[in-house]
Coordinates of C-alpha atoms in Angstrom, one line a residue:
M240 CA 21.1 -7.8 14.6
T241 CA 17.6 -9.4 15.0
Q242 CA 15.7 -8.2 18.1
P243 CA 13.5 -11.0 19.5
L244 CA 10.3 -10.3 21.5
N245 CA 10.3 -11.9 24.9
F246 CA 7.6 -14.5 25.8
T247 CA 7.2 -15.8 29.3
D248 CA 6.1 -19.2 28.1
Y249 CA 6.0 -19.7 24.3
S250 CA 4.1 -23.0 24.7
D251 CA 1.2 -21.1 26.5
K252 CA -0.8 -19.8 23.5
K253 CA -3.1 -17.7 25.6
S254 CA -0.1 -15.9 27.1
V255 CA 1.4 -15.5 23.6
A256 CA -1.8 -13.9 22.4
G257 CA -1.8 -11.5 25.4
I258 CA 1.8 -10.5 24.9
V259 CA 1.3 -9.8 21.2
A260 CA -1.8 -7.7 21.9
G261 CA -0.1 -5.9 24.7
T262 CA 2.9 -5.2 22.5
W263 CA 0.7 -3.7 19.8
D264 CA -0.9 -1.4 22.4
S265 CA 2.4 -0.3 23.8
W266 CA 4.0 0.4 20.5
N267 CA 0.8 2.1 19.2
S268 CA 0.5 4.3 22.2
S269 CA 4.2 5.4 21.9
R270 CA 3.4 6.9 18.6
S271 CA 0.3 8.9 19.7
P272 CA 2.0 12.3 18.9
Q273 CA 2.8 11.0 15.4
L274 CA -0.8 9.8 14.8
N275 CA -2.1 13.2 15.9
L276 CA 0.2 15.0 13.5
W277 CA -0.9 12.7 10.7
K278 CA -4.5 13.5 11.5
E279 CA -3.7 17.3 11.4
V280 CA -1.9 16.9 8.0
D281 CA -4.9 15.0 6.6
E282 CA -7.3 17.6 7.9
Y283 CA -5.4 20.4 6.0
R284 CA -5.0 18.3 2.9
F285 CA -8.8 17.8 2.5
A286 CA -10.1 20.9 4.3
T287 CA -12.8 23.0 2.6
K288 CA -13.0 25.8 5.2
A289 CA -10.9 27.1 8.1
T290 CA -12.0 26.4 11.7
D291 CA -11.1 27.6 15.2
L292 CA -9.7 30.9 14.0
G293 CA -12.1 33.2 15.9
F294 CA -13.1 35.2 12.7
D295 CA -16.4 35.7 11.0
H296 CA -14.8 34.4 7.7
T297 CA -13.7 30.8 7.4
T298 CA -11.8 30.9 4.1
H299 CA -9.3 28.0 3.7
I300 CA -6.2 28.6 1.5
P301 CA -5.3 25.1 0.2
L302 CA -1.6 25.6 0.5
L303 CA -1.0 22.1 1.9
H304 CA -3.2 20.6 -0.8
E305 CA -1.4 22.4 -3.6
I306 CA 2.0 21.4 -2.3
D307 CA 0.8 17.8 -1.8
E308 CA -0.4 17.6 -5.4
D309 CA 2.7 19.2 -7.0
L310 CA 5.1 17.3 -4.9
G311 CA 3.4 14.0 -5.6
A312 CA 3.4 14.5 -9.4
I313 CA 7.1 15.4 -9.5
L314 CA 8.1 12.6 -7.2
Y315 CA 6.3 10.0 -9.3
A316 CA 7.7 11.4 -12.5
T317 CA 11.2 11.2 -11.0
A318 CA 10.9 7.7 -9.6
F319 CA 9.0 6.2 -12.6
P320 CA 9.9 8.3 -15.6
H321 CA 9.4 5.4 -18.0
D322 CA 8.4 1.7 -18.0
D323 CA 12.1 0.8 -18.0
F324 CA 12.8 2.3 -14.6
L325 CA 14.4 -1.0 -13.5
D326 CA 17.7 -2.7 -14.4
F327 CA 19.2 -6.1 -13.6
K328 CA 22.9 -6.3 -13.3
P329 CA 24.2 -9.9 -13.6
L330 CA 27.2 -10.7 -11.4
G331 CA 29.4 -12.6 -13.8
S332 CA 31.3 -12.4 -17.1
N333 CA 29.4 -15.0 -19.0
L334 CA 28.3 -13.9 -22.5
G335 CA 24.8 -15.2 -21.7
D336 CA 24.4 -12.5 -19.0
I337 CA 22.7 -10.2 -21.6
E338 CA 20.1 -12.9 -22.3
V339 CA 19.6 -13.6 -18.6
R340 CA 19.1 -9.8 -18.0
K341 CA 16.5 -9.7 -20.7
K342 CA 14.6 -12.6 -19.3
V343 CA 14.6 -11.5 -15.7
L344 CA 13.5 -8.0 -16.7
G345 CA 10.9 -9.5 -19.0
Y346 CA 9.4 -11.6 -16.2
L347 CA 9.3 -8.6 -13.8
K348 CA 7.8 -6.3 -16.3
H349 CA 5.2 -8.9 -17.2
A350 CA 4.3 -9.4 -13.5
H351 CA 4.3 -5.7 -12.8
S352 CA 1.9 -5.0 -15.6
L353 CA -0.5 -7.7 -14.3
T354 CA -0.4 -6.5 -10.7
D355 CA -0.4 -2.7 -11.4
F356 CA 2.9 -2.3 -9.6
T357 CA 3.5 1.3 -10.7
K358 CA 0.1 2.2 -9.2
L359 CA 1.3 0.7 -5.9
G360 CA 4.5 2.7 -6.3
K361 CA 2.5 5.9 -6.6
Q362 CA 0.5 5.0 -3.4
T363 CA 3.7 4.2 -1.4
L364 CA 5.2 7.5 -2.7
N365 CA 2.1 9.2 -1.4
D366 CA 2.5 7.5 2.0
V367 CA 6.2 8.5 2.3
K368 CA 5.4 12.1 1.3
V369 CA 2.4 12.6 3.6
Y370 CA 3.2 10.3 6.6
G371 CA 7.0 10.1 6.2
N372 CA 6.8 6.3 6.1
C373 CA 5.6 3.7 3.6
F374 CA 5.3 -0.1 3.9
A375 CA 4.8 -3.0 1.5
Q376 CA 4.7 -6.8 1.8
T377 CA 5.4 -9.3 -1.0
I378 CA 3.9 -12.8 -1.0
F379 CA 3.3 -15.5 -3.6
H380 CA -0.1 -15.5 -5.2
K381 CA -1.5 -18.6 -6.9
D382 CA -4.7 -18.8 -8.8
H383 CA -5.7 -21.9 -6.8
E384 CA -4.5 -20.6 -3.4
S385 CA -2.9 -22.9 -0.9
A386 CA -2.5 -22.2 2.8
L387 CA 1.2 -21.4 3.2
Q388 CA 1.6 -19.6 -0.1
T389 CA -1.2 -17.1 0.5
E390 CA -1.4 -16.7 4.2
K391 CA -1.8 -13.0 3.9
S392 CA -3.9 -12.9 0.7
M393 CA -6.9 -11.6 2.7
L394 CA -5.1 -8.3 3.4
K395 CA -6.7 -5.6 1.4
S396 CA -4.7 -5.3 -1.8
T397 CA -4.0 -2.0 -3.6
T398 CA -3.3 -3.9 -6.8
S399 CA -5.4 -5.8 -9.2
S400 CA -4.3 -9.0 -11.0
A401 CA -5.3 -10.6 -14.2
D402 CA -7.3 -13.8 -14.2
N403 CA -5.3 -17.0 -13.6
Y404 CA -2.2 -15.1 -12.6
S405 CA 0.3 -17.0 -10.5
G406 CA 3.3 -15.2 -9.2
F407 CA 4.4 -12.6 -6.6
K408 CA 2.1 -9.9 -5.4
T409 CA 3.1 -6.8 -3.4
Y410 CA 0.6 -5.2 -1.0
R411 CA 0.6 -1.8 0.5
I412 CA 0.4 -1.7 4.3
S413 CA -1.1 1.5 5.7
P414 CA 1.2 3.3 8.2
Y415 CA -1.8 3.3 10.6
D416 CA -1.9 -0.5 10.6
I417 CA 1.7 -1.4 11.5
T418 CA 3.7 -1.0 14.6
F419 CA 7.3 -1.9 15.6
N420 CA 9.9 -1.0 18.1
P421 CA 10.8 2.6 17.2
T422 CA 14.1 2.5 19.1
A423 CA 15.4 -0.7 17.4
S424 CA 18.7 -0.4 15.5
S425 CA 16.9 -0.9 12.2
F426 CA 13.5 -1.7 10.8
K427 CA 14.7 -5.1 9.7
A428 CA 15.9 -5.9 13.2
S429 CA 12.7 -5.0 14.9
P430 CA 9.7 -7.4 15.3
K431 CA 6.6 -6.1 13.5
I432 CA 2.8 -6.3 14.2
V433 CA 0.3 -5.7 11.4
R434 CA -3.4 -5.1 12.3
Q435 CA -6.1 -6.3 10.0
L436 CA -9.9 -6.0 10.2
M437 CA -12.2 -8.2 8.2
T438 CA -15.9 -9.0 8.3
V439 CA -17.2 -12.3 9.8
G440 CA -17.9 -13.6 6.3
E441 CA -14.3 -12.8 5.2
F442 CA -12.9 -14.4 8.3
S443 CA -14.9 -17.6 7.6
I444 CA -13.6 -17.8 4.0
F445 CA -10.1 -17.1 5.4
C446 CA -10.3 -20.0 7.8
Q447 CA -11.5 -22.3 5.0
K448 CA -8.5 -21.4 2.8
H449 CA -6.2 -22.1 5.8
S450 CA -7.9 -25.2 7.1
D451 CA -4.6 -27.0 7.4
L452 CA -3.4 -24.4 9.8
I453 CA -6.5 -23.4 11.7
D454 CA -8.3 -25.7 14.1
A455 CA -12.0 -26.2 13.3
E456 CA -13.1 -25.9 16.9
L457 CA -11.1 -22.7 17.3
K458 CA -12.9 -21.2 14.3
K459 CA -16.2 -22.3 15.8
S460 CA -15.4 -20.8 19.1
I461 CA -14.4 -17.4 17.6
L462 CA -17.5 -17.2 15.4
S463 CA -19.9 -18.3 18.2
R464 CA -18.9 -15.1 20.1
R465 CA -20.6 -13.1 17.4
T466 CA -23.8 -15.2 17.2
G467 CA -25.0 -15.0 20.8
T468 CA -24.4 -18.8 21.4
Y469 CA -21.2 -18.2 23.4
G470 CA -21.5 -19.4 27.0
S471 CA -22.6 -16.9 29.6
G472 CA -19.7 -17.7 31.8
A473 CA -17.3 -16.3 29.2
H474 CA -18.7 -12.7 29.7
S475 CA -16.5 -12.4 32.9
D476 CA -13.5 -13.1 30.7
H477 CA -14.6 -10.2 28.4
Y478 CA -14.6 -7.8 31.3
K479 CA -11.4 -9.3 32.8
N480 CA -9.6 -8.8 29.4
A481 CA -11.1 -5.3 28.8
Q482 CA -7.5 -4.0 28.3
Y483 CA -7.4 -6.0 25.1
T484 CA -10.4 -4.3 23.5
P485 CA -9.5 -3.7 19.9
D486 CA -8.9 -0.1 18.8
G487 CA -12.0 1.8 17.6
F488 CA -14.5 -0.2 19.8
G489 CA -15.9 1.1 23.1
S490 CA -16.0 -2.3 24.7
I491 CA -15.4 -6.0 23.9
E492 CA -19.1 -6.6 23.6
T493 CA -19.4 -3.7 21.1
Y494 CA -16.6 -5.3 19.2
Y495 CA -18.3 -8.7 19.1
R496 CA -21.6 -7.2 17.9
S497 CA -19.9 -5.1 15.2
G498 CA -19.6 -8.0 12.7
M499 CA -15.8 -7.4 12.5
V500 CA -12.9 -9.6 13.3
E501 CA -9.5 -8.2 14.2
L502 CA -6.3 -10.1 13.4
L503 CA -2.8 -9.1 14.7
W504 CA 0.0 -10.5 12.5
F505 CA 3.2 -10.8 14.4
Y506 CA 6.4 -11.1 12.4
G507 CA 9.9 -11.6 13.9
A508 CA 12.0 -13.6 16.3
V509 CA 10.7 -15.0 19.6
Y510 CA 12.6 -15.6 22.8
D511 CA 11.1 -18.2 25.1
E512 CA 12.1 -17.3 28.7
K513 CA 11.0 -20.7 29.9
S514 CA 13.1 -22.8 27.6
Y515 CA 15.8 -20.2 26.8
D516 CA 15.3 -20.8 23.1
V517 CA 15.1 -18.3 20.2
H518 CA 12.8 -19.0 17.3
L519 CA 13.5 -17.0 14.2
D520 CA 11.1 -15.8 11.4
R521 CA 7.9 -16.6 13.3
T522 CA 4.5 -15.6 12.0
I523 CA 1.9 -15.5 14.8
V524 CA -1.7 -14.6 14.0
V525 CA -3.7 -13.5 17.1
V526 CA -7.5 -13.1 16.8
D527 CA -9.7 -11.2 19.3
R528 CA -6.5 -10.4 21.2
D529 CA -6.8 -13.5 23.3
K530 CA -6.4 -16.5 20.9
V531 CA -3.6 -17.6 18.7
L532 CA -5.1 -18.5 15.3
M533 CA -1.9 -19.6 13.5
D534 CA 1.8 -19.9 14.3
Y535 CA 4.4 -21.0 11.7
Q536 CA 7.8 -20.1 10.3
A537 CA 8.0 -17.8 7.3
P538 CA 9.9 -14.6 6.5
S539 CA 7.8 -11.4 6.7
R540 CA 9.2 -9.7 3.6
I541 CA 7.9 -6.3 4.8
Q542 CA 9.9 -3.3 3.6
K543 CA 9.9 0.3 4.8
G544 CA 10.6 3.6 3.1
S545 CA 11.3 7.0 4.8
W546 CA 11.2 10.7 3.9
K547 CA 13.3 12.4 6.6
E548 CA 14.7 10.0 9.2
R549 CA 14.9 11.0 12.9
P550 CA 17.9 10.1 15.0
D551 CA 17.2 7.2 17.3
N552 CA 13.6 6.9 16.1
L553 CA 12.4 4.7 13.2
W554 CA 9.3 6.8 12.6
A555 CA 10.4 9.3 10.0
Q556 CA 9.0 12.8 9.4
G557 CA 6.9 13.5 6.3
A558 CA 7.3 16.4 3.8
L559 CA 4.1 18.2 4.8
E560 CA 4.5 18.0 8.6
P561 CA 6.8 21.1 8.9
I562 CA 4.5 23.4 7.0
V563 CA 1.2 22.7 8.7
G564 CA 1.7 25.8 10.9
I565 CA 2.4 27.9 7.9
N566 CA -1.0 26.9 6.4
Y567 CA -2.6 27.9 9.7
M568 CA -0.8 31.3 9.5
V569 CA -1.9 31.9 5.9
N570 CA -5.6 31.1 6.9
H571 CA -5.3 33.4 9.9
R572 CA -4.0 36.3 7.8
E573 CA -6.5 35.8 5.0
N574 CA -9.6 35.7 7.3
A575 CA -8.3 38.6 9.4
K576 CA -7.9 40.7 6.2
N577 CA -11.5 39.7 5.1
D578 CA -13.0 40.6 8.4
A579 CA -11.2 44.0 8.2
I580 CA -12.5 44.6 4.7
D581 CA -16.1 43.9 5.9
R582 CA -15.6 46.4 8.7
M583 CA -14.5 49.0 6.2
I584 CA -17.6 48.4 4.1
N585 CA -19.9 48.4 7.1
P586 CA -17.9 50.3 9.8
D587 CA -18.8 50.5 13.5
E588 CA -20.1 53.9 14.6
L589 CA -19.3 56.0 17.6
Y590 CA -22.1 58.2 19.0
I591 CA -21.3 61.2 21.2
G592 CA -24.1 62.5 23.4
N593 CA -27.6 61.4 22.4
P594 CA -28.0 62.1 18.7
E595 CA -31.3 61.5 16.9
I596 CA -31.0 59.1 13.9
I597 CA -33.6 59.5 11.2
H598 CA -33.9 56.8 8.4
D599 CA -35.5 57.7 5.0
D600 CA -37.1 54.5 3.8
E601 CA -37.5 55.7 0.2
T602 CA -33.9 56.8 -0.4
G603 CA -32.1 54.7 2.2
R604 CA -30.5 57.8 3.4
R605 CA -29.8 58.3 7.1
E606 CA -29.8 61.7 8.9
I607 CA -28.2 62.1 12.3
W608 CA -29.4 65.1 14.4
A609 CA -26.7 65.6 17.1
P610 CA -27.1 67.8 20.1
E611 CA -24.7 70.6 20.9
G612 CA -21.4 69.0 21.7
G613 CA -22.5 65.6 20.4
G614 CA -21.9 63.8 17.1
A615 CA -21.4 60.5 15.3
Q616 CA -18.5 59.1 13.4
D617 CA -17.4 55.8 11.7
I618 CA -14.8 53.7 13.4
T619 CA -12.7 52.3 10.5
P620 CA -10.1 49.6 11.1
D621 CA -6.5 50.1 10.4
S622 CA -6.0 50.0 6.6
S623 CA -2.6 48.3 7.0
T624 CA -4.4 45.0 7.2
L625 CA -4.9 45.3 3.4
A626 CA -1.1 44.7 3.1
F627 CA -1.6 41.2 4.4
N628 CA -1.7 40.0 0.8
T629 CA 2.1 40.5 0.6
E630 CA 2.6 38.6 3.9
I631 CA 0.3 35.8 2.7
A632 CA 2.3 35.4 -0.6
S633 CA 5.5 35.4 1.4
H634 CA 4.2 32.7 3.7
M635 CA 3.1 30.6 0.8
E636 CA 6.5 30.8 -0.8
I637 CA 8.1 29.8 2.5
G638 CA 5.8 26.8 2.6
R639 CA 6.8 25.7 -0.9
R640 CA 10.4 26.1 -0.1
G641 CA 10.0 24.2 3.2
A642 CA 8.6 21.3 1.1
R643 CA 11.5 21.7 -1.4
L644 CA 9.0 22.9 -4.0
P645 CA 10.2 26.2 -5.7
Q646 CA 7.6 28.1 -7.6
Q647 CA 9.3 27.7 -11.0
L648 CA 8.4 24.0 -10.8
A649 CA 4.7 24.9 -10.7
G650 CA 5.0 27.0 -13.9
F651 CA 5.9 30.4 -12.3
R652 CA 8.9 32.2 -13.8
T653 CA 11.2 33.9 -11.3
S654 CA 12.1 37.5 -12.0
G655 CA 15.0 38.6 -14.2
E656 CA 16.1 37.6 -17.7
K657 CA 18.1 34.4 -18.0
T658 CA 19.9 32.5 -20.6
A659 CA 18.8 28.9 -21.5
F660 CA 21.8 27.6 -19.6
E661 CA 21.0 29.6 -16.5
V662 CA 17.4 28.3 -16.6
Q663 CA 18.7 24.8 -16.8
N664 CA 21.0 25.3 -13.9
L665 CA 18.1 26.7 -11.8
N666 CA 16.0 23.6 -12.7
D667 CA 18.9 21.3 -11.8
G668 CA 19.1 23.0 -8.4
A669 CA 15.3 22.9 -8.0
F670 CA 15.2 19.1 -8.8
R671 CA 18.1 18.3 -6.6
G672 CA 16.0 17.8 -3.5
F673 CA 13.5 15.6 -5.2
I674 CA 16.2 13.5 -6.8
D675 CA 17.8 13.0 -3.3
K676 CA 14.5 12.0 -1.7
V677 CA 13.5 9.6 -4.6
A678 CA 17.0 8.1 -4.6
Q679 CA 16.5 7.3 -0.9
Y680 CA 13.1 5.8 -1.6
E681 CA 14.6 3.7 -4.3
Q682 CA 17.5 2.4 -2.3
D683 CA 15.8 1.9 1.1
F684 CA 12.4 0.7 -0.2
L685 CA 11.9 0.0 -3.9
E686 CA 15.1 -2.0 -4.5
K687 CA 14.4 -4.2 -1.5
V688 CA 10.7 -4.8 -2.5
I689 CA 11.7 -5.8 -6.0
T690 CA 14.4 -8.1 -4.6
D691 CA 11.7 -9.7 -2.5
Q692 CA 9.6 -10.2 -5.6
L693 CA 12.4 -12.0 -7.4
E694 CA 13.2 -14.1 -4.3
V695 CA 9.5 -15.2 -4.0
A696 CA 9.5 -16.1 -7.7
R697 CA 12.7 -18.1 -7.3
E698 CA 11.2 -20.1 -4.4
N699 CA 7.8 -20.8 -6.1
V700 CA 8.1 -20.8 -9.9
S701 CA 8.6 -24.3 -11.1
S702 CA 7.6 -24.2 -14.8
V703 CA 8.4 -22.3 -17.9
I704 CA 6.7 -18.9 -18.2
E705 CA 6.0 -17.2 -21.5
V706 CA 5.8 -13.4 -21.6
L707 CA 5.3 -11.1 -24.5
D708 CA 8.4 -9.4 -25.8
T709 CA 9.3 -7.0 -28.7
D710 CA 12.4 -7.6 -30.8
E711 CA 14.6 -4.8 -32.3
E712 CA 12.3 -4.6 -35.4
G713 CA 9.2 -4.0 -33.3
I714 CA 7.7 -7.4 -33.9
N715 CA 5.9 -9.1 -30.9
T716 CA 7.4 -12.4 -29.9
F717 CA 7.2 -14.7 -26.8
L718 CA 10.1 -14.9 -24.4
Q719 CA 10.4 -18.3 -22.6
I720 CA 11.6 -17.9 -19.0
T721 CA 12.7 -21.0 -17.0
P722 CA 13.1 -21.2 -13.2
K723 CA 16.9 -21.4 -13.8
D724 CA 16.8 -18.0 -15.5
L725 CA 15.1 -16.5 -12.4
K726 CA 17.9 -17.9 -10.2
A727 CA 20.6 -16.1 -12.0
N728 CA 23.1 -14.3 -9.8
G729 CA 22.6 -10.6 -10.1
K730 CA 21.2 -7.4 -8.5
L731 CA 18.0 -5.5 -9.3
V732 CA 18.5 -1.7 -9.4
P733 CA 15.7 0.9 -9.8
Y734 CA 17.4 3.8 -11.4
G735 CA 14.6 6.3 -12.2
S736 CA 16.1 9.1 -10.1
R737 CA 19.7 8.4 -11.0
R738 CA 18.7 8.4 -14.7
F739 CA 16.6 11.5 -14.2
S740 CA 19.5 13.4 -12.5
R741 CA 22.0 12.3 -15.1
Q742 CA 19.7 13.3 -17.9
L743 CA 19.3 16.8 -16.5
Q744 CA 23.1 17.2 -16.5
Q745 CA 23.4 15.7 -20.0
I746 CA 20.6 17.9 -21.4
A747 CA 22.3 21.0 -20.0
A748 CA 25.7 19.9 -21.5
L749 CA 24.0 19.1 -24.9
D750 CA 22.4 22.5 -24.9
K751 CA 25.7 24.2 -24.2
A752 CA 27.4 22.2 -26.9
T753 CA 24.8 23.4 -29.4
Q754 CA 25.5 27.0 -28.4
L755 CA 29.2 26.5 -28.9
Q756 CA 28.8 24.7 -32.2
P757 CA 30.4 27.6 -34.3
V758 CA 33.5 27.4 -32.1
I759 CA 34.0 23.7 -31.4
G760 CA 31.9 22.2 -34.2
S761 CA 35.0 20.8 -36.0
H762 CA 35.8 18.7 -33.0
I763 CA 32.3 17.3 -32.4
S764 CA 30.8 14.2 -34.1
A765 CA 27.4 15.1 -35.5
F766 CA 26.4 11.5 -35.4
A767 CA 27.3 11.2 -31.7
L768 CA 25.2 14.3 -31.0
A769 CA 22.3 12.8 -32.8
K770 CA 22.6 9.6 -30.8
A771 CA 22.7 11.6 -27.6
F772 CA 19.6 13.4 -28.6
E773 CA 17.9 10.1 -29.4
E774 CA 18.8 8.6 -26.0
L775 CA 17.9 11.7 -23.9
S776 CA 14.6 12.3 -25.6
G777 CA 13.6 8.6 -25.1
L778 CA 13.0 8.1 -28.9
G779 CA 15.4 5.1 -29.2
Q780 CA 12.6 2.6 -29.9
F781 CA 11.8 4.4 -33.1
N782 CA 15.3 4.0 -34.6
I783 CA 15.3 7.6 -36.0
V784 CA 19.1 8.0 -35.8
S785 CA 21.5 6.1 -38.0
K786 CA 24.8 7.1 -39.5
N787 CA 24.4 9.3 -42.6
A788 CA 20.6 8.5 -42.6
A789 CA 19.7 11.8 -44.3
I790 CA 22.3 11.3 -47.1
D791 CA 21.2 7.7 -47.6
E792 CA 17.6 8.7 -47.8
Q793 CA 18.4 11.6 -50.2
L794 CA 20.3 9.1 -52.4
E795 CA 17.4 6.7 -52.3
Q796 CA 15.0 9.5 -53.3
Q797 CA 17.3 10.6 -56.2
Q798 CA 17.5 7.0 -57.4
S799 CA 13.8 6.6 -57.2
A800 CA 13.3 9.9 -59.0
M801 CA 15.8 8.9 -61.8
L802 CA 14.1 5.5 -62.1
A803 CA 10.7 7.3 -62.4
E804 CA 12.2 9.6 -65.1
Q805 CA 13.6 6.6 -67.1
Q806 CA 10.2 4.9 -66.9
M807 CA 8.5 8.0 -68.1
A808 CA 11.0 8.4 -71.0
G809 CA 10.5 4.8 -72.0
M810 CA 6.8 5.2 -71.9
A811 CA 7.1 8.4 -74.0
S812 CA 9.3 6.6 -76.7
E813 CA 6.7 3.9 -77.2
P814 CA 3.9 4.4 -79.7
T815 CA 0.5 5.2 -78.3
M816 CA -2.6 3.1 -78.9
Q817 CA -3.8 5.6 -81.6
E818 CA -0.4 5.4 -83.4
L819 CA -0.5 1.6 -83.4
A820 CA -4.1 1.7 -84.8
L821 CA -3.0 4.0 -87.6
Q822 CA 0.0 1.8 -88.4
D823 CA -2.3 -1.3 -88.6
G824 CA -4.6 0.6 -90.9
E825 CA -1.9 1.6 -93.3
E826 CA -0.7 -1.9 -93.6
E827 CA -4.2 -3.2 -94.6
M828 CA -4.7 -0.5 -97.3
P829 CA -4.4 -2.0 -100.9
L830 CA -1.7 -0.7 -103.4
G831 CA -3.1 1.7 -106.1

């Protein structure tokens, strides 16, 4: 159920701006512990030395960095194993469904290639891994942009598009730049506020592109604050509204002098307490936290993905958050061990009485003349600290397990001999956690994003689109897609993880069937096994498997060889040029 945001008087735009700004501050403050944890995770991911440990050494063991890299690579390979990670399932029994499926997928693949969608997928996977949450918004992009179609095109894009591209575009939203009600029943039900910073020049261009929605006097008023021409009486308003100072700026005056403009994009339902009306799907843009720049109706099309969901809290936990403390412990043990080794090399000394210490500058030798009852001795640290290597290795393994990243996935073999089937079973178990997380990412986020993309295309594409296609023989052709094709009834399903999981099971079964070939070979189709190999290895596009292909090729080779032999025999039976010349000479000789 949609959760509207209450406004005292929706017709009072200054009040609306204040409520949007206040709501941003409230929701942003409520996640302060989460923001601090993200900061700590990032510090460990990019650290070059350890700090605040109290040791002489500051060695940093990059455990979090290593897990971050390995986990990201495996997650991406699981979610996007091939270009065909997506499928369209038409809802109907029409024989034309196959052609519709081909056209819809052709359009999406064409648009994804132009907008680097898989790159955005990698970035959102990184967000969900590190911060536990990822966000993306889909809009319609037109080469000659109009106001309503590209109201958010000034948001910093993580994708690049080809020239003259018109179609949907999906943008990543940083988890730092979006807030919502964390206690709402679902992310879809909650209103959302996205924060955007742009330079004064970008803001001026933005206003020009949206001139049909932005009042020229309002634009002038906002820009004049940053040129020193704003009336002196307005400074009292600056101090009066100090609570609305944008994040990252010490005061409102500092903000105005910074050359930056802050926009708060509110998306969601609005409840007007004055008129008792509810307004659905409102987009309200607040500038400088005290003025409404735009207000119109449009769906937000913002989707959210999660790593580990918390009960009664929409802010999910990331994969690296639980193991930050383990990295701290590893650094602590490593630097404590290094300090102990230094003390063994240069130990402290205990002097008893008042011994005389004599240094030999030539040899570097030192003599200690101790009085009767006196002496000197080294104070060596406990050598058990050298065993910290074992503890450090144990903690690093715990950290990898805590992130669902067993060592064998990084190329380390576990102890003990294993059969191929046992190894495959271990890999299945090792990948199970990744497959579960990526399946959640696909169902909760990726599937909804791609559905938004198709909906945007259905609403805005009005002409025939030609995209490059390849037929069964590998010849490039052009596929014509009409708006009617995009409006076909069906469901888009990303199946990278499901396909990956299924392939692991099938590869293990295929390996087992090969081992049992002497026993059950008479009951297994060799051609079916070959087709299974072709499918699981991803070599279908090369058409290397066909029934009795080897026999047909051998027959063709034999026929070619026989034909070559016949040609050689024919050539051998014909007279040579020399023989023909001799024959001609004999015929010309006169009779004796």
